[in-house]
Amino acid sequence: MYLIDTSFIGTVASVYPRDVFPSLWVQLEEPIFRGDSYFHKTVDKEMKEWKDRTLDWYLKHIDPQYIVSTDDNELALYTDVVRWVANKRQPRYKDRAVNVFMDAADSWLIASALRHDATIVTNEVRAAPDSRKQVKIPDVADHFGVRCIDLLAFLREMKISI
């Protein structure tokens, strides 16, 4: 199971625009919208807040059955993720970084990946080990043993070549 991060779609849209790379977008539709890939409800909310053509593409293809909702197990894991980010990680993240992380879908995405033993598909990159200014999905995922992959790894795993 794969959980798609908002940044993944955003990066694909900005680096590989649909008007220049239409075949990439067509080939992504199957694994993202009808395969073993899902969107957490918080990612779905972030996607729907976008005001560009990527939103139209998303809305055209998303099926509600591929949107993951929170259950009690995920809520408990979310608490563990937030507690580690806010209080236990050393060196501690700055308060602003923690707040940004908690306001985004990122914390829920990690908890959901833990709950469903899923791989997160994101284009976020790890921060420096002692970074305190930004909480990055791959850094937190590493701590909790959640696998993260980027666009190229996802394309390879889906056996997509352009």
XYZ file of C-alpha atoms in Angstrom:
162
model
C 0.000 0.000 0.000
C 1.208 3.481 -0.880
C 0.107 6.761 0.700
C 0.553 9.757 -1.581
C 1.804 13.031 -0.084
C 0.621 16.382 -1.376
C 4.239 17.363 -2.088
C 4.576 14.426 -4.463
C 1.774 15.659 -6.721
C 2.960 19.266 -6.340
C 6.510 18.461 -7.367
C 5.404 16.374 -10.323
C 3.161 19.266 -11.424
C 5.903 21.880 -11.168
C 8.823 19.843 -12.549
C 6.906 17.777 -15.115
C 3.950 19.936 -16.230
C 1.104 18.093 -17.912
C 1.310 20.111 -21.124
C 4.969 19.112 -21.629
C 4.873 15.569 -20.174
C 1.352 14.312 -20.939
C 2.408 10.668 -21.187
C 3.848 10.747 -17.658
C 0.574 12.032 -16.270
C -1.458 9.438 -18.145
C 0.824 6.670 -16.890
C 0.582 7.941 -13.304
C -3.216 7.825 -13.305
C -3.508 4.047 -13.067
C -1.183 3.428 -10.097
C -2.238 6.586 -8.242
C -5.997 6.423 -8.670
C -6.796 2.776 -9.327
C -3.877 0.823 -7.965
C -2.598 0.222 -4.456
C -2.211 3.956 -3.743
C -4.330 5.978 -1.359
C -4.694 9.537 -0.124
C -5.173 10.291 3.554
C -8.197 12.499 4.174
C -5.890 15.340 5.268
C -3.968 15.093 1.987
C -7.294 15.062 0.140
C -8.200 18.271 1.980
C -4.866 19.885 1.041
C -5.316 18.842 -2.577
C -8.787 20.391 -2.683
C -7.401 23.698 -1.391
C -5.182 24.063 -4.465
C -6.339 26.526 -7.070
C -4.610 25.293 -10.210
C -5.049 22.763 -13.018
C -3.633 19.976 -10.882
C -6.753 20.206 -8.731
C -8.923 19.599 -11.790
C -6.841 16.520 -12.664
C -7.099 15.245 -9.085
C -10.854 15.817 -8.824
C -11.433 14.155 -12.195
C -9.708 10.951 -11.093
C -10.039 10.555 -7.322
C -12.442 7.875 -6.128
C -13.641 8.247 -2.510
C -12.771 4.602 -1.829
C -9.087 5.583 -2.141
C -9.281 8.180 0.622
C -8.165 6.840 4.001
C -9.999 8.036 7.099
C -8.687 8.100 10.642
C -9.616 5.335 13.070
C -8.828 4.865 16.772
C -5.599 2.967 16.066
C -4.350 5.713 13.785
C -5.290 8.349 16.352
C -3.132 6.609 18.968
C -0.235 6.438 16.504
C -0.745 10.100 15.615
C -0.322 10.926 19.303
C 2.969 8.983 19.338
C 4.213 10.799 16.223
C 3.329 14.242 17.561
C 4.780 13.485 21.003
C 8.084 12.415 19.470
C 8.290 15.435 17.157
C 7.301 17.931 19.861
C 9.149 16.549 22.878
C 11.426 13.574 22.344
C 13.452 14.177 19.200
C 16.997 15.377 19.911
C 17.950 18.033 19.187
C 14.438 19.332 19.689
C 12.686 20.995 16.792
C 11.840 24.664 17.124
C 8.242 25.340 18.153
C 7.455 26.907 14.798
C 8.671 23.801 12.958
C 6.507 21.580 15.172
C 3.463 23.784 14.593
C 3.933 23.782 10.811
C 4.298 19.994 10.843
C 1.162 19.513 12.934
C -0.882 21.926 10.797
C -0.051 20.028 7.606
C -1.157 16.553 6.588
C 2.357 15.241 7.277
C 1.820 14.039 10.850
C -1.403 12.230 9.887
C 0.260 10.709 6.837
C 2.992 9.157 8.983
C 0.484 7.857 11.543
C -1.623 6.375 8.750
C 1.428 4.732 7.174
C 2.242 3.189 10.549
C -1.342 2.006 10.955
C -1.571 0.425 7.498
C 2.078 -0.633 7.067
C 2.205 1.632 4.022
C 4.968 3.312 2.049
C 4.796 7.106 1.823
C 5.333 8.570 -1.634
C 6.775 12.045 -1.145
C 9.295 14.336 -2.727
C 10.386 15.777 0.593
C 14.049 15.157 1.307
C 15.693 14.477 4.625
C 17.010 17.452 6.556
C 20.459 17.584 8.109
C 20.540 15.299 11.188
C 20.790 18.209 13.617
C 18.279 20.435 11.831
C 15.780 22.118 14.125
C 14.055 24.456 11.662
C 11.936 22.024 9.620
C 10.267 18.710 10.323
C 10.552 16.548 7.224
C 8.396 13.497 6.538
C 11.367 11.199 5.743
C 13.116 12.102 9.018
C 10.094 11.304 11.171
C 9.259 8.265 9.051
C 12.803 6.937 9.573
C 12.379 7.175 13.337
C 9.155 5.152 13.191
C 10.386 2.657 10.598
C 8.085 3.888 7.831
C 9.387 3.559 4.286
C 9.428 6.675 2.070
C 10.071 6.802 -1.655
C 10.302 9.613 -4.189
C 9.014 9.988 -7.744
C 11.765 7.971 -9.422
C 11.457 5.092 -6.965
C 7.673 5.116 -7.400
C 8.006 5.063 -11.191
C 10.418 2.132 -10.951
C 8.179 0.206 -8.562
C 5.193 0.793 -10.844
C 7.361 -0.180 -13.846
C 6.646 3.121 -15.563
C 9.126 4.388 -18.126
C 8.711 7.378 -20.381
